[in-house]
Amino acid sequence: MLNHLLLLLHSRTTILYLKSLRLNYFTSPIISRRFFSALAAQYDSIDTSFTNTSDPVKEILRGFNTFGTNNFLSCNQFQTLISSLNTHQIDWIFYYLRSLDENSALLFFNSIQNEHGFRHSRVSEFAVCHILAGKLRLKDLRQVLTKMLEDQGPGSGPFLCELLENSFKDWKFTYMVWDMLANVYAKSEMVHDALVVLDKMRDLNFQASISTYNNLMHNLRHTDMIWEIYNEVRASGIPQSMYTYTIFINSLCKHSRLKDAVDFFRKTTGKEFRPCVVSFNTLMSGLCNMGFVDVAKSFFCMMYKCAVLPDCYSYNTLIHGLCTVGSVEEALNFYEDMLGNGVEPDVVTYNILANGFRLLGSMNGAYVVVENMRLKGLSPNQVTYAILMCGHCRSGNIEEVMKLKEQMLAQGLQRSRVCDNVVLSCLCRCGNANEALRLFNEIEASGVKADLMSYSILVHELCKEGKIKMAMQVYRKMQSKGIIINSYAHGAILSSLCKRGRVVEARKFFNTLAVSEILLYNIMIDGYAKIGLVDEAVQLFGEIIDSGLTPTISTYNSLIYVFCKNEKLDEAKGLLQNLIIHGLVPTAMTYTALMDAYSRKGNMDVVLQLFSEMERNDVPPTVVTYTVIIKGFCEQRRLRQALQAFDDMQTRGLIPDQIVYNTLIQGFCEVKDTGAAKRFLILHNIQPSPVTYNILISGLCMEQNLTGADTLLGTLRNLDIALTKTAYSTIIKAHCVKGSASKAVMLFNEMRDMGHEISIRDYSAVINRLCKACHIDEVKIILRLMLLDRISPDQDMCVEMIKAFCRGGDKSSVFELFAEMIKSGIVFI
DNA sequence: CTTTGAGATC
């Protein structure tokens, strides 16, 4: 059979003619017709020698003949013929052609695939791979395998290994196909399958190439598996390439092992290969991302010493590093330097600079950069738009964001996932969860699939708005999509449940997660801490230790907070020592929580001790730290020291906030010196907040200066400044006790008219006070208001009122009230 | 193999 076909192919003048013209036998209708006609013409001679065999090829060749009347096949007939064959039959034709002539086999393979949409079996695809490997056509080999893996998808490793092993075991170049398979798996981000192939290769004693290792290491650069792979490379003794070194440096950087990265760089650079610009760039990028821009700059200088010229990446990396630390000016110097040295800036350069201005809050600057970019003949890309959109997103300018999105699409740029996420987070920032949800569905429907971040943004926002049910729905959808959820999305749900006091639910959710991250423990512990549940917090702390995780300073801060809240000051202080022993650095929060607790106990000595310890340990105090100190002194009526602390904080460059001012004003009021409070206000040119007015009014009331309080109220009214309910309550209470009952009623009315929500507690407070002072008429007015608000008096209030009515001899009111009590079910007859 | 843009506990 083989001989016959060989004869057939090589003796036919048609074929030789076509070959000499280097024409494709199959893709052109006429040629494929001729080719198969030629085959068909030989049918009889073949047939006679093979009538008694059941060779499948013979069957197929017989098939040719039935279409080949007059020894001609039309193009349509050829197609019909091909489509009438099954995969297995095609495989056989292909196999035979392969053994005759590899070029013909490849052409046959491609023509069927391209022209007739026929899907080859994996076997014939692998056969092609082996032909290509034999001819060292590695690019084509990669292409065939890339297509195959695209088709097969992740998880196909074991299947393809089995196929290769079973059908191609003795093929000469099979080790190359194996290697390329691992290579392409790694490159297509199907790392798991790549590892399966590699494993099998070890069994078969095939050595993987360095290119395959490089691809694999690159894809594993974020994981700890890379160390293992690199050790294998070293153990195998295969020569490493420059890429290997660069990838390894990159991975060390990604693991924040900067020192190791620098050491490795020093050890390898310039030894085997001449120093490589990409290695320099990689290292500089790692350094910049960790904030060591100065070190990166020194490597930039080193490049010149090594006779390596910085390229666009080098400049971009450094410019980016400078921009992220806010040194846009220096970044611009480097940009000038770049131009001077003849390195052409690209879109990325301008994007980085525009982003630098955005980070400084200067959108104008960003737009100027984009304008310069256009002048250079470069067009903004998706990233440029994302940067601009992000800038407007920060300030909540949704219109501008949407306008930019339109502009981007009008320029023919595709919407990108990041752009969608920027818009999504902008909507969320504006508190527009419904609109965000709508956009989210739109993203899902479009080609760009929502990713982990889109989901996280949405979950976070829904949680923030308290729409936890919806958040959980989105969360479950994310689970069902097979997205690997990281601790940020989990943290969003957990922390929003905690913030809303739904700690029990939070714990239930927490228990469903296989928590292995300290972040989630921290959120949960803090949830318990905020509501004072010390035992639960301590129990979780125990779990952290048991599971081998390392507590962070946040863990300790929350624990210290909850001990303080439970007035367990010794334990709290013990924790401070404990965390220092474990090598953690206390923060201002650590000390401030402790100081606040001691200050509440009136123990200012310890507060000051802690403060100096803080100084010794180089922990800079915050405004809150000073507020605690000031409040402590105020409560002890040590105003002079409070003011001293106030001055100290300003000398340190800390800018006092409203809370600091209000604390001091309250301090003045507590020593009954509203005069000093007002002078302080004027001296520091303070714009009083509603809280400030509350403090002042209550101060005036405490001084028994009701006239002063009334005057202040009048002034505020004239200035159209609305009072809070607390301020009203304070002054009403004072009027009930010492001043004019009618004024109290008037103010109560005013408070009610201002639209403040009046509760039964507010009513009972004023009624009880009026009753005590025997202002019966006023009691009756308030009672009427209360009934008007559809609030029924409770039993205690009724008792007070009846007592007061009896004392005043107002029998009819007693009866009226009694009737009301029966009506509202307080008294049964 | 290297550069830019989005979410993120106290």
XYZ file of C-alpha atoms (C1' of nucleotides) in Angstrom, chain A residues 243 246 281 316 351 394 421 488 526 589, chain B:
20
model
C 15.455 36.037 31.243
C 15.309 38.908 35.378
C 14.484 48.185 34.990
C 9.125 55.591 32.897
C 0.105 58.690 31.442
C -12.416 61.290 43.614
C -14.457 49.765 37.591
C -10.918 42.414 50.736
C -12.486 44.905 66.348
C -3.745 54.624 68.477
C 11.591 39.111 31.132
C 10.877 45.422 32.586
C 6.804 50.860 32.822
C 0.966 53.558 33.583
C -5.112 53.164 35.513
C -9.582 50.503 39.727
C -11.284 48.080 45.503
C -8.659 47.592 50.750
C -9.478 46.144 58.482
C -7.612 49.782 63.462
